[in-house]
Coordinates of C-alpha atoms in Angstrom, one line a residue:
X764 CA -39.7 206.1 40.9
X765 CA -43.3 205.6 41.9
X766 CA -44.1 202.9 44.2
X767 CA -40.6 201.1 44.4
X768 CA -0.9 218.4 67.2
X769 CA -2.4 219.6 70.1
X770 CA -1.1 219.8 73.5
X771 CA -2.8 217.6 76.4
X772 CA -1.8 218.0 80.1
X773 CA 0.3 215.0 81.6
X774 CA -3.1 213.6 83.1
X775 CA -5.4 213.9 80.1
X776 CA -2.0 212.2 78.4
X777 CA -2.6 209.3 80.6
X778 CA -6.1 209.0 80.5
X779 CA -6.1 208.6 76.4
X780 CA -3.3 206.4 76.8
X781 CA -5.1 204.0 79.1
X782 CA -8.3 204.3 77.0
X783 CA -5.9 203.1 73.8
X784 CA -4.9 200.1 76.3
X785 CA -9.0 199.5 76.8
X786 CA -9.8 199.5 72.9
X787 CA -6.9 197.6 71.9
X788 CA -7.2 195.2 74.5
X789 CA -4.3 193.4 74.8
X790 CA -4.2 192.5 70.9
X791 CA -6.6 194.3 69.0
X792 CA -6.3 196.8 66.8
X793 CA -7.9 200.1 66.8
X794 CA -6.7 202.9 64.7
X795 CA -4.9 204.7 67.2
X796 CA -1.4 206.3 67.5
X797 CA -0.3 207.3 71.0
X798 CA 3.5 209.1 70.8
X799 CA 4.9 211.1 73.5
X800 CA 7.6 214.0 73.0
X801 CA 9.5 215.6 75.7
X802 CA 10.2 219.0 75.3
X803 CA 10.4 222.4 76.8
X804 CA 7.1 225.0 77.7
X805 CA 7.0 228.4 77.2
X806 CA 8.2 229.2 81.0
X807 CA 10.9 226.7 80.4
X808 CA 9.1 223.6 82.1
X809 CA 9.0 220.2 80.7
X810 CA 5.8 219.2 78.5
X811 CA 4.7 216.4 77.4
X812 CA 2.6 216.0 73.9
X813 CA 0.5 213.1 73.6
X814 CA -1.2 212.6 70.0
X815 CA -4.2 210.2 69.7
X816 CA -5.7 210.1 66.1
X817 CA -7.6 207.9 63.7
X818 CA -6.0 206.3 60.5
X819 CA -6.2 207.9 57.3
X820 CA -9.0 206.3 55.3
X821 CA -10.4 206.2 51.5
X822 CA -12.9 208.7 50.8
X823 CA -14.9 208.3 47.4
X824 CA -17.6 210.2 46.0
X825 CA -21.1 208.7 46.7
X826 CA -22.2 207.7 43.3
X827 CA -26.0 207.2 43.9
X828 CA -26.3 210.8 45.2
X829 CA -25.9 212.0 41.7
X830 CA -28.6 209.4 40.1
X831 CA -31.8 211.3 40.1
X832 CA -34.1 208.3 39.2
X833 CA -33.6 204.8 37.9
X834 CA -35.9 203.3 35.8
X835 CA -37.5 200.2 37.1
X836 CA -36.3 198.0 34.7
X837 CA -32.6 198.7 35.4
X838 CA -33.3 198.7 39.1
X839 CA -31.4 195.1 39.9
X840 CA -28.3 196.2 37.7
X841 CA -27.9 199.6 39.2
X842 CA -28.2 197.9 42.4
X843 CA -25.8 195.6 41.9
X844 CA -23.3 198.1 40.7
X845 CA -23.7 200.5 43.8
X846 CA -23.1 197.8 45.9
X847 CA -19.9 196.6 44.2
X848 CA -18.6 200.3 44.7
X849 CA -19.0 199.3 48.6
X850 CA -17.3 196.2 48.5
X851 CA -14.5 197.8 46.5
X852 CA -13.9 200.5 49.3
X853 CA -13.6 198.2 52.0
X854 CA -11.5 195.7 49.8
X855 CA -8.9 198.9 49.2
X856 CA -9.1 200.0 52.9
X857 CA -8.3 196.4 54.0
X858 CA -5.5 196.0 52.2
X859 CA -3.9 199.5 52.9
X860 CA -4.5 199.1 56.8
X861 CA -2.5 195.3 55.6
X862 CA 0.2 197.2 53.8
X863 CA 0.8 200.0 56.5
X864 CA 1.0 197.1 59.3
X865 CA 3.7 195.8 57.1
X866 CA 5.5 199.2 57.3
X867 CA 6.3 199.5 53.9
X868 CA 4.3 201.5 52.2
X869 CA 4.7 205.1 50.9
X870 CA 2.5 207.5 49.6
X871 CA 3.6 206.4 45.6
X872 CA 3.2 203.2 46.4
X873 CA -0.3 203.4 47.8
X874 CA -1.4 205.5 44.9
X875 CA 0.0 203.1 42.5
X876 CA -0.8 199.4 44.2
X877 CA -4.6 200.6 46.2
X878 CA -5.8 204.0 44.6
X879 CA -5.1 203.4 40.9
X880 CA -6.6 200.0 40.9
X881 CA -9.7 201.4 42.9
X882 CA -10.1 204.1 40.4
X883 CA -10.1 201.2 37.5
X884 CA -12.2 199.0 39.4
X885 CA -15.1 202.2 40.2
X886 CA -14.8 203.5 36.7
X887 CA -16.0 200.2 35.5
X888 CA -19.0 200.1 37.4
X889 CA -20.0 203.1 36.8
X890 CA -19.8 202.4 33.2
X891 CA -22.2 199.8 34.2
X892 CA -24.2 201.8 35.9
X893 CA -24.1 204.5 32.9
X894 CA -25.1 201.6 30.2
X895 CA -28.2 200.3 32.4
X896 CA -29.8 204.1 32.8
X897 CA -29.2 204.8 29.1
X898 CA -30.4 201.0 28.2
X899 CA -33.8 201.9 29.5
X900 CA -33.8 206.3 30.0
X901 CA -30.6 208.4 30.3
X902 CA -27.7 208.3 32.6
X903 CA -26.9 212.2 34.1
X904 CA -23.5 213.6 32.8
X905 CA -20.5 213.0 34.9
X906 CA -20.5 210.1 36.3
X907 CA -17.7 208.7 35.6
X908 CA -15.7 211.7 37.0
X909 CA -16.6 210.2 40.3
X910 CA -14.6 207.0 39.9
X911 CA -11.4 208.9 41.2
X912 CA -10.5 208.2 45.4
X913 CA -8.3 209.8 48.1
X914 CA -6.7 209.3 51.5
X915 CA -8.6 211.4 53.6
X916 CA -6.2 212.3 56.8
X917 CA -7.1 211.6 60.4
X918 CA -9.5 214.3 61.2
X919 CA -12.8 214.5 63.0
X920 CA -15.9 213.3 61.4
X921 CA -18.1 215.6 59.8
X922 CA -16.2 216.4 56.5
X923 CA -13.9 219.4 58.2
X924 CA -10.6 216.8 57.6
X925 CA -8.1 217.1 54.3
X926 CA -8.2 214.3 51.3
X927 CA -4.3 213.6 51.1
X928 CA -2.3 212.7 48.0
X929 CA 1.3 213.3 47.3
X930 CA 3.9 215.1 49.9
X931 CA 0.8 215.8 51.9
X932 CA 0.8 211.9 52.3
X933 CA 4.6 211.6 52.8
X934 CA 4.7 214.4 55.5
X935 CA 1.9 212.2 57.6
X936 CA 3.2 208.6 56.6
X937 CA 5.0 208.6 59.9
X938 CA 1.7 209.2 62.2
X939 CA -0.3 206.8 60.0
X940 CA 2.1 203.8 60.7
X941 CA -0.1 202.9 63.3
X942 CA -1.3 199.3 61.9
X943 CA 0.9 197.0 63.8
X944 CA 0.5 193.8 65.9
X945 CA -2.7 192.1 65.5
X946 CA -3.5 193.0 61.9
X947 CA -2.9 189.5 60.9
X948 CA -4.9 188.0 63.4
X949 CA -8.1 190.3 62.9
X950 CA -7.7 191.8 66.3
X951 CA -9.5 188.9 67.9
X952 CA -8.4 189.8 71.9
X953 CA -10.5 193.4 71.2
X954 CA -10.8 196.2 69.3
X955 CA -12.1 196.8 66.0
X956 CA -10.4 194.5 63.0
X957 CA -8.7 197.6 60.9
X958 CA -9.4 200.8 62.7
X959 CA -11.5 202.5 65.2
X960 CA -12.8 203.8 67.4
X961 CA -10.6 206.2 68.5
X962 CA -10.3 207.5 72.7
X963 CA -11.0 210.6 70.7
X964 CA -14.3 209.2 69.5
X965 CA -15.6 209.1 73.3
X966 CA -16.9 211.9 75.9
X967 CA -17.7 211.8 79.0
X968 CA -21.6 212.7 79.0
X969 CA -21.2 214.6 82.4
X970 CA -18.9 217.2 80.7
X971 CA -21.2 218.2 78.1
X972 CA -23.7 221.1 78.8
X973 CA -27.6 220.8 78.1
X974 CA -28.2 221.5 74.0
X975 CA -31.0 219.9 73.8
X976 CA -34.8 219.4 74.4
X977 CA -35.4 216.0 76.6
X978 CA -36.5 213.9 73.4
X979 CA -39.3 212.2 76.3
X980 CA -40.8 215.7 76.3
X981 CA -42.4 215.4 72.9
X982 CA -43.5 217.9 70.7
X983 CA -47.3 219.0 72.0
X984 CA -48.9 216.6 69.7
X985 CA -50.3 213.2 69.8
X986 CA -48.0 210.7 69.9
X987 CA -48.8 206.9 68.6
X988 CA -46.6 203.7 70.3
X989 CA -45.6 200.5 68.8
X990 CA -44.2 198.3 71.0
X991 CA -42.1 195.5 68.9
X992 CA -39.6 194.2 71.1
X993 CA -35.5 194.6 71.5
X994 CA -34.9 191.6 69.4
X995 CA -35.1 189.0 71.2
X996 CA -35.4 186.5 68.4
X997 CA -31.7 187.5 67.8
X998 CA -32.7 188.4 63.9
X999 CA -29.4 190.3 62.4
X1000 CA -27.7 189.8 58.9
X1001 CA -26.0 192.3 56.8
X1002 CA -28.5 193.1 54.5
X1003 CA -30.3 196.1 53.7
X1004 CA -33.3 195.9 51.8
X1005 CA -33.5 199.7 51.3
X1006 CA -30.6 200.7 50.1
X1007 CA -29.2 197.5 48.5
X1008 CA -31.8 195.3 47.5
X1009 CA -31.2 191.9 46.1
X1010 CA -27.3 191.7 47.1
X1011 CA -26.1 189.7 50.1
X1012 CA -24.2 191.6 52.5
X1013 CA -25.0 194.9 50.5
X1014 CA -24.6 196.6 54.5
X1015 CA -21.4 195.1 55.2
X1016 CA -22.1 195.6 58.9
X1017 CA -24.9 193.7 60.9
X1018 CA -28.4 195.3 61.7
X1019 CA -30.7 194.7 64.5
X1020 CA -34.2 193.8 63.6
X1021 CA -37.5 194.5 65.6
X1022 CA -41.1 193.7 63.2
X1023 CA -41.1 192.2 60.5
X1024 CA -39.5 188.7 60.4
X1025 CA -39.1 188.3 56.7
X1026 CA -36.5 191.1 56.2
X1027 CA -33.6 190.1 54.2
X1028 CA -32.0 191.4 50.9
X1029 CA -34.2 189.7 49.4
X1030 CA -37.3 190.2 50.4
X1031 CA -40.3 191.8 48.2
X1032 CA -43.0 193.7 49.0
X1033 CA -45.3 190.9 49.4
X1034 CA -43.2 189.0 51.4
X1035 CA -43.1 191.7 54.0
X1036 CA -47.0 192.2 53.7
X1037 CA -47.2 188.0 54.4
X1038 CA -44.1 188.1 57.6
X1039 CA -44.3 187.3 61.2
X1040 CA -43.8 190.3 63.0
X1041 CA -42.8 190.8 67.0
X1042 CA -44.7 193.6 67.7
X1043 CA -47.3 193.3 70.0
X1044 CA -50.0 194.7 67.9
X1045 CA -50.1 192.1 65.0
X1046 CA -51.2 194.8 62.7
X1047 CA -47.7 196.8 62.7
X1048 CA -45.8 194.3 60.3
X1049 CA -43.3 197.5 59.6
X1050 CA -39.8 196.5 59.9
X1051 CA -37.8 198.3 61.5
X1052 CA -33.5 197.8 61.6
X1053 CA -30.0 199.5 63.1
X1054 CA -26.2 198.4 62.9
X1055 CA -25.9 196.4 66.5
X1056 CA -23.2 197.5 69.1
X1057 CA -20.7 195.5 69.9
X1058 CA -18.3 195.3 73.1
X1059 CA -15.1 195.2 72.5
X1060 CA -13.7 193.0 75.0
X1061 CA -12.4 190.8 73.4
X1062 CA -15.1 188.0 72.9
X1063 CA -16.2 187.6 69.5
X1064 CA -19.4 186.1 67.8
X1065 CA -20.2 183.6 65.1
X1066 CA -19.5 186.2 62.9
X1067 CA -16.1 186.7 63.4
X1068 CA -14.8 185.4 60.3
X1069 CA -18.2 185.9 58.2
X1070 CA -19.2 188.6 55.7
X1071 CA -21.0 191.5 57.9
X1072 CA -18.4 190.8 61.0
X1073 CA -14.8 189.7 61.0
X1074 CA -14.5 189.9 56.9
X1075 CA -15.8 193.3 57.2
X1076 CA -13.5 194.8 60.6
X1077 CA -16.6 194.5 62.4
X1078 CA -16.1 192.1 65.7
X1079 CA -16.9 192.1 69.8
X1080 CA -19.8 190.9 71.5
X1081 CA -23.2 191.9 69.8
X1082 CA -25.2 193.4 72.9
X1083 CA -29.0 193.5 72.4
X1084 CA -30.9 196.7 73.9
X1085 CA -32.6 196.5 77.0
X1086 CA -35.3 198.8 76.0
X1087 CA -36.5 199.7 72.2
X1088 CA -38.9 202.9 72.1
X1089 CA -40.8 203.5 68.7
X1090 CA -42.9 206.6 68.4
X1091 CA -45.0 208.4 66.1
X1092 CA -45.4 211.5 67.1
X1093 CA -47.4 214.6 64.7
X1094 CA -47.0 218.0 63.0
X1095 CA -47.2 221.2 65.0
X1096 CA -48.0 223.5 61.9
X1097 CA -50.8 221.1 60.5
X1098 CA -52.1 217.5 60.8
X1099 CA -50.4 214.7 59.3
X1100 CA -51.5 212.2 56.8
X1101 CA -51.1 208.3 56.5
X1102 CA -47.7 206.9 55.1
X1103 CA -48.1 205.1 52.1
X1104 CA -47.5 201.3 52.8
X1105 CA -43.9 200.1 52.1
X1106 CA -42.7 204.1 52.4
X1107 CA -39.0 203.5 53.1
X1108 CA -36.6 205.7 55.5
X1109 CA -33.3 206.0 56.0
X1110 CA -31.9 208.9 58.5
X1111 CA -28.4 208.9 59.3
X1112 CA -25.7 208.4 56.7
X1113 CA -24.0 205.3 57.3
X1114 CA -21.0 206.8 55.1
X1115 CA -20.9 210.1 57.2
X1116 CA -17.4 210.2 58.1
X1117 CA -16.5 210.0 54.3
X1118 CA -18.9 212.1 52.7
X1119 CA -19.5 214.4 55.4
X1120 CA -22.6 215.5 58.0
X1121 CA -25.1 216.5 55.9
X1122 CA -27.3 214.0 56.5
X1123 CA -25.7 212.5 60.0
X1124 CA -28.7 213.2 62.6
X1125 CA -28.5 210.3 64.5
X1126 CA -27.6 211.0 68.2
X1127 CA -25.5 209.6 71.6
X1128 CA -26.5 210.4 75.1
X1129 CA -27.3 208.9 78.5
X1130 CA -30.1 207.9 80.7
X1131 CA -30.4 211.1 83.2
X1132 CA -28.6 213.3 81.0
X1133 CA -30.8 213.2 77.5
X1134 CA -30.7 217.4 77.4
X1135 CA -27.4 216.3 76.5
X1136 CA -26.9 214.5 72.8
X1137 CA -24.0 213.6 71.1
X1138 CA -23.6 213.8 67.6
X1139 CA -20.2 212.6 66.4
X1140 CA -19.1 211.1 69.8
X1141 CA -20.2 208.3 72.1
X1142 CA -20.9 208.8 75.2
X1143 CA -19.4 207.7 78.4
X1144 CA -21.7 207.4 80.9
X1145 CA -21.2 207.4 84.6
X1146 CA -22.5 204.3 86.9
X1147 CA -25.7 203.5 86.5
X1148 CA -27.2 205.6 83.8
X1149 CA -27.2 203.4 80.0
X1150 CA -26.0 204.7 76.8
X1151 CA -28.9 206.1 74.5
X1152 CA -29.3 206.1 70.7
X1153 CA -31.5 208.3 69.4
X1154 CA -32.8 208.8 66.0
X1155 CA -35.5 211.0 64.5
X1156 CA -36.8 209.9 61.3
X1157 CA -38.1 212.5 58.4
X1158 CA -41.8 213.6 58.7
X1159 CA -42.5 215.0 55.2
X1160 CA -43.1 212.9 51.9
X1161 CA -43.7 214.1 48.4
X1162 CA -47.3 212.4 48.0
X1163 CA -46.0 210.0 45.0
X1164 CA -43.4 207.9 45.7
X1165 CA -42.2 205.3 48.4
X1166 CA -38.8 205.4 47.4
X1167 CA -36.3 207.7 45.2
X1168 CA -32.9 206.8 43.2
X1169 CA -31.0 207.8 46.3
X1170 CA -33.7 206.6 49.3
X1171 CA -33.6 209.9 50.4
X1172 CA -35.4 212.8 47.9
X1173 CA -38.9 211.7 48.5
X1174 CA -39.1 212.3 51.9
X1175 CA -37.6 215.3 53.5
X1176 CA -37.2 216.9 57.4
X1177 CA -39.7 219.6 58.4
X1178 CA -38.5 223.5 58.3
X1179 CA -38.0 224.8 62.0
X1180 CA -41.6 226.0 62.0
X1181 CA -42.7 222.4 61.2
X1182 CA -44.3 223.0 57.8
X1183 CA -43.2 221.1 54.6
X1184 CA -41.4 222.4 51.6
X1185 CA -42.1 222.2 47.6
X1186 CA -45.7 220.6 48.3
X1187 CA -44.5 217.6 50.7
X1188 CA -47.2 216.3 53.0
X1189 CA -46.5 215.6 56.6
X1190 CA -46.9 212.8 58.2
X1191 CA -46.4 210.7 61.3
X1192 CA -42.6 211.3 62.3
X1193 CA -41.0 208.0 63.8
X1194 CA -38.8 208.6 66.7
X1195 CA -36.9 205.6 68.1
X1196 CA -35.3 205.5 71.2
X1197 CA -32.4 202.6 71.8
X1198 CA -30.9 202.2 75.5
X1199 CA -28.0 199.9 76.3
X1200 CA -26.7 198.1 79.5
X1201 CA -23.1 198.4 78.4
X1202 CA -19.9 199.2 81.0
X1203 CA -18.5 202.4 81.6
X1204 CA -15.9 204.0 79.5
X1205 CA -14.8 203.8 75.8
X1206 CA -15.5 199.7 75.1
X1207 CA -18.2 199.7 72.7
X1208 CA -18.8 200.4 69.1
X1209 CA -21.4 200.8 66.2
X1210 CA -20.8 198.4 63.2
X1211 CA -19.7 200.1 60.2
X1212 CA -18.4 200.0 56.6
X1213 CA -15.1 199.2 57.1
X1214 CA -13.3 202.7 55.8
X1215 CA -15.7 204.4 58.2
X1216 CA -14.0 203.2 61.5
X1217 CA -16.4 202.9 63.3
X1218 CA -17.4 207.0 64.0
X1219 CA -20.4 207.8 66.2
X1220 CA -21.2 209.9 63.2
X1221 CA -22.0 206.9 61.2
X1222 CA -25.2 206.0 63.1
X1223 CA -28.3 205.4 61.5
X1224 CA -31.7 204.0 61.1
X1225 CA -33.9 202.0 58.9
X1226 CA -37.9 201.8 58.3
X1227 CA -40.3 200.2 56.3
X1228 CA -44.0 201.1 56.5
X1229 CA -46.4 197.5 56.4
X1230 CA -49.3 198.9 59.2
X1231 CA -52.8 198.0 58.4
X1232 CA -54.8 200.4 56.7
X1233 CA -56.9 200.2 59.4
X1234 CA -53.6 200.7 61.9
X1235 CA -52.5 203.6 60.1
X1236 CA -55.8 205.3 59.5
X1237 CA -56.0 204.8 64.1
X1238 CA -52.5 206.4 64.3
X1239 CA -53.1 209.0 62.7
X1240 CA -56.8 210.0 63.8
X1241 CA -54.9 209.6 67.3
X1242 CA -52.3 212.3 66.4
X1243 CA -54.4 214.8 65.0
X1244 CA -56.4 214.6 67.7
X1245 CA -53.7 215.2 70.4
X1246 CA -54.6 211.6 72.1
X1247 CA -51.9 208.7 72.9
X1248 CA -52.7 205.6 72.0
X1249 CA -50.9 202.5 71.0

């Protein structure tokens, strides 16, 4: 598309229990089941078993990964489709975390009264989606035969868990009782409306050994800076331009925005090109946009009953960063080449604790402690260091297109070496540092789809190319030539 059941010591027992007391927070609810069995050891002693686990959520096949290019002209309906297959999901998680808070619902029943209807509800879209590409090319075979969902159990991120139907549903109903007391009343004294995060979803940074390069190392080349600001205009919505264009709410979380001041889901290509933008050099009109953080303590925004926040299990207090880093940093196997204007880039996979890590780069650390990153956990920090997203955007593009079908296949990471595969070109890479003033310990949370529960995993970025010519042409001419400039 050119141009468009383990065991846990007493003490470790207590510790997840209190952090359970810290997310729920009096009220809230978080997806957490704390149980504790007495029994015997193996030298006869007493034990005690303390199980802290996510809710089972609905895991569906990610339709637009299997779309290898939409014609222009049935761009809007295709859109439109892919985002209604969102807004089913978090309709059918919603209303089994409702039924399990009501205790009364078994695995039959939630095949019959949330999975079947899903099922209905997807196949139609697709069919949609399948009459739009043939309308104006040809739809790819199979489609539909992704309409069909599943529980998927209470696992880890990263797509290592079990999709559940059946006795295997039955045989965990028990465990996944969890939703009770404060489903009704969206969790409003803390804690995530409908599940997540988990204890389990936090580590203390000062446990984890170095595995990483110090990201403020850099990687021997030039490096260009754009400095645009931590939003302090307070510009969110739900929107996302890239990846749902044209449909309000397509995120169904709230994003961060630093640059360009005309982003919305509606906004064109020209009406980027014409925005304000808050970055201090005027010709960097790029817009750049994250899911916020929230604090979940309790205090809630104007959101909390709106589309994005409350209506989507995503509540707290929004915290703004204290520091926003955007760097674009070269190729150590050749020189780079100017980004198209309006290239767009996801990295991360908002959906990652569904469909798995494939594309989940995003990473957690701390300030201090940044030879340390966190992929699929958050970090707890000790006192004084702030919590650090990272995110590392691709560096090679095909030479044709700004965008592809699934906003991901025309631009691609570099090999280990650095070089580009199938004839990409690289150019500038975009690395984005995010660092937050937030309190010790497990109280805070990434926005997220609401089946997705909030995981670490889910992190990801956003990025819209509107530089000058003129800027672009200076950023790269500063790469190549191993200078930093700004």
């Amino acid at each position: 598309m050119k141009q468009n059941s383990h065991k846990r010591s007493p003490l470790v027992g207590r510790a997840i229990a209190a952090a359970a007391a810290l997310l729920l927070g009096g009220g809230g609810l978080v997806a957490v089941n704390v149980t504790a069995n007495a029994g015997q050891s193996d030298d006869g002693g007493s034990t005690e078993q303390i199980s802290a686990q996510n809710a089972s959520t609905i895991a569906c096949p990610e339709v637009v990964d299997q779309i290898p290019e939409v014609p222009s002209k049935a761009r809007a309906e295709v859109d439109r489709n892919l985002a209604q297959l969102d807004s089913q999901i978090g309709d059918a998680y919603q209303k089994m975390v409702s039924a399990r808070a009501k205790g009364s619902m078994d695995a039959d029943a939630m095949q019959s009264s949330i999975l079947d209807p899903l099922e209905a509800k997807r196949e139609a879209s697709i069919k949609e989606i399948n009459s739009s590409l043939d309308r104006w090319g040809q739809s790819p075979a199979g489609l539909t035969d992704l309409a069909d969902c599943q529980l998927k159990g209470n696992d880890a991120a990263g797509g290592d868990g079990q999709t559940l139907d059946g006795e295997q549903q039955d045989g965990q109903q028990a465990g996944q009782d969890q939703q009770q007391g404060g489903q009704e009343q969206g969790g409003q004294q803390g804690g995530q409306q409908g599940g997540g995060p988990s204890p389990d979803d936090f580590q203390d940074i000062t446990q984890v050994q170095p595995n990483a390069q110090d990201p403020n190392q850099g990687n021997g080349t030039g490096k260009f800076t754009s400095d645009c600001g931590v939003n302090e205009n307070a510009l969110r919505n739900s929107d996302n331009v890239i990846a749902a264009p044209g449909v309000s709410n397509g995120a169904h979380h709230m994003h961060d925005y630093i640059g360009n001041q005309a982003n919305d889901a509606f906004a064109s290509d020209d009406d980027l090109a014409n925005g304000q933008t808050t970055c201090k050099n005027q010709e960097d009109q790029s817009t750049y946009y994250w899911p916020v953080i929230r604090l979940q303590n309790g205090q809630n925004e104007q959101d909390a009953n709106a589309a994005g926040g409350g209506q989507d299990g995503n509540i707290g207090q929004i915290q703004t960063p204290v520091e926003v880093t955007n760097e674009f940093v070269g190729n150590p196997s050749s020189d780079v080449v100017a980004m198209p204007k309006f290239l767009r880039i996801i990295t991360g996979d908002a959906k990652a604790f569904t469909n798995g890590d494939a594309n989940a780069n995003a990473s957690w650390s701390c300030t201090g402690f940044e030879d340390r990153q966190l992929k699929d956990k958050y970090p707890i920090c000790p006192e004084g260091s702030k919590v650090v997203r990272s995110f590392a955007f691709q560096s090679c593009w095909d030479g044709q297109n700004i965008d592809s079908a699934n906003h991901r296949t025309h631009v691609a990471f570099a090999k280990e070496d650095g070089s580009c595969d199938n004839g990409f070109k690289a150019i500038p890479q975009l690395k984005q540092r995010i660092v937050y003033d937030v309190p010790p310990g497990p109280g805070f949370a990434v926005d997220s789809f609401p089946e997705q529960l909030h995981k670490p995993i889910t992190d990801h970025g956003d990025f819209i190319n509107v530089f000058s010519d003129n800027l672009m042409n200076k950023m790269v001419s500063c790469i190549n030539n191993g200078e930093e400039c700004q």
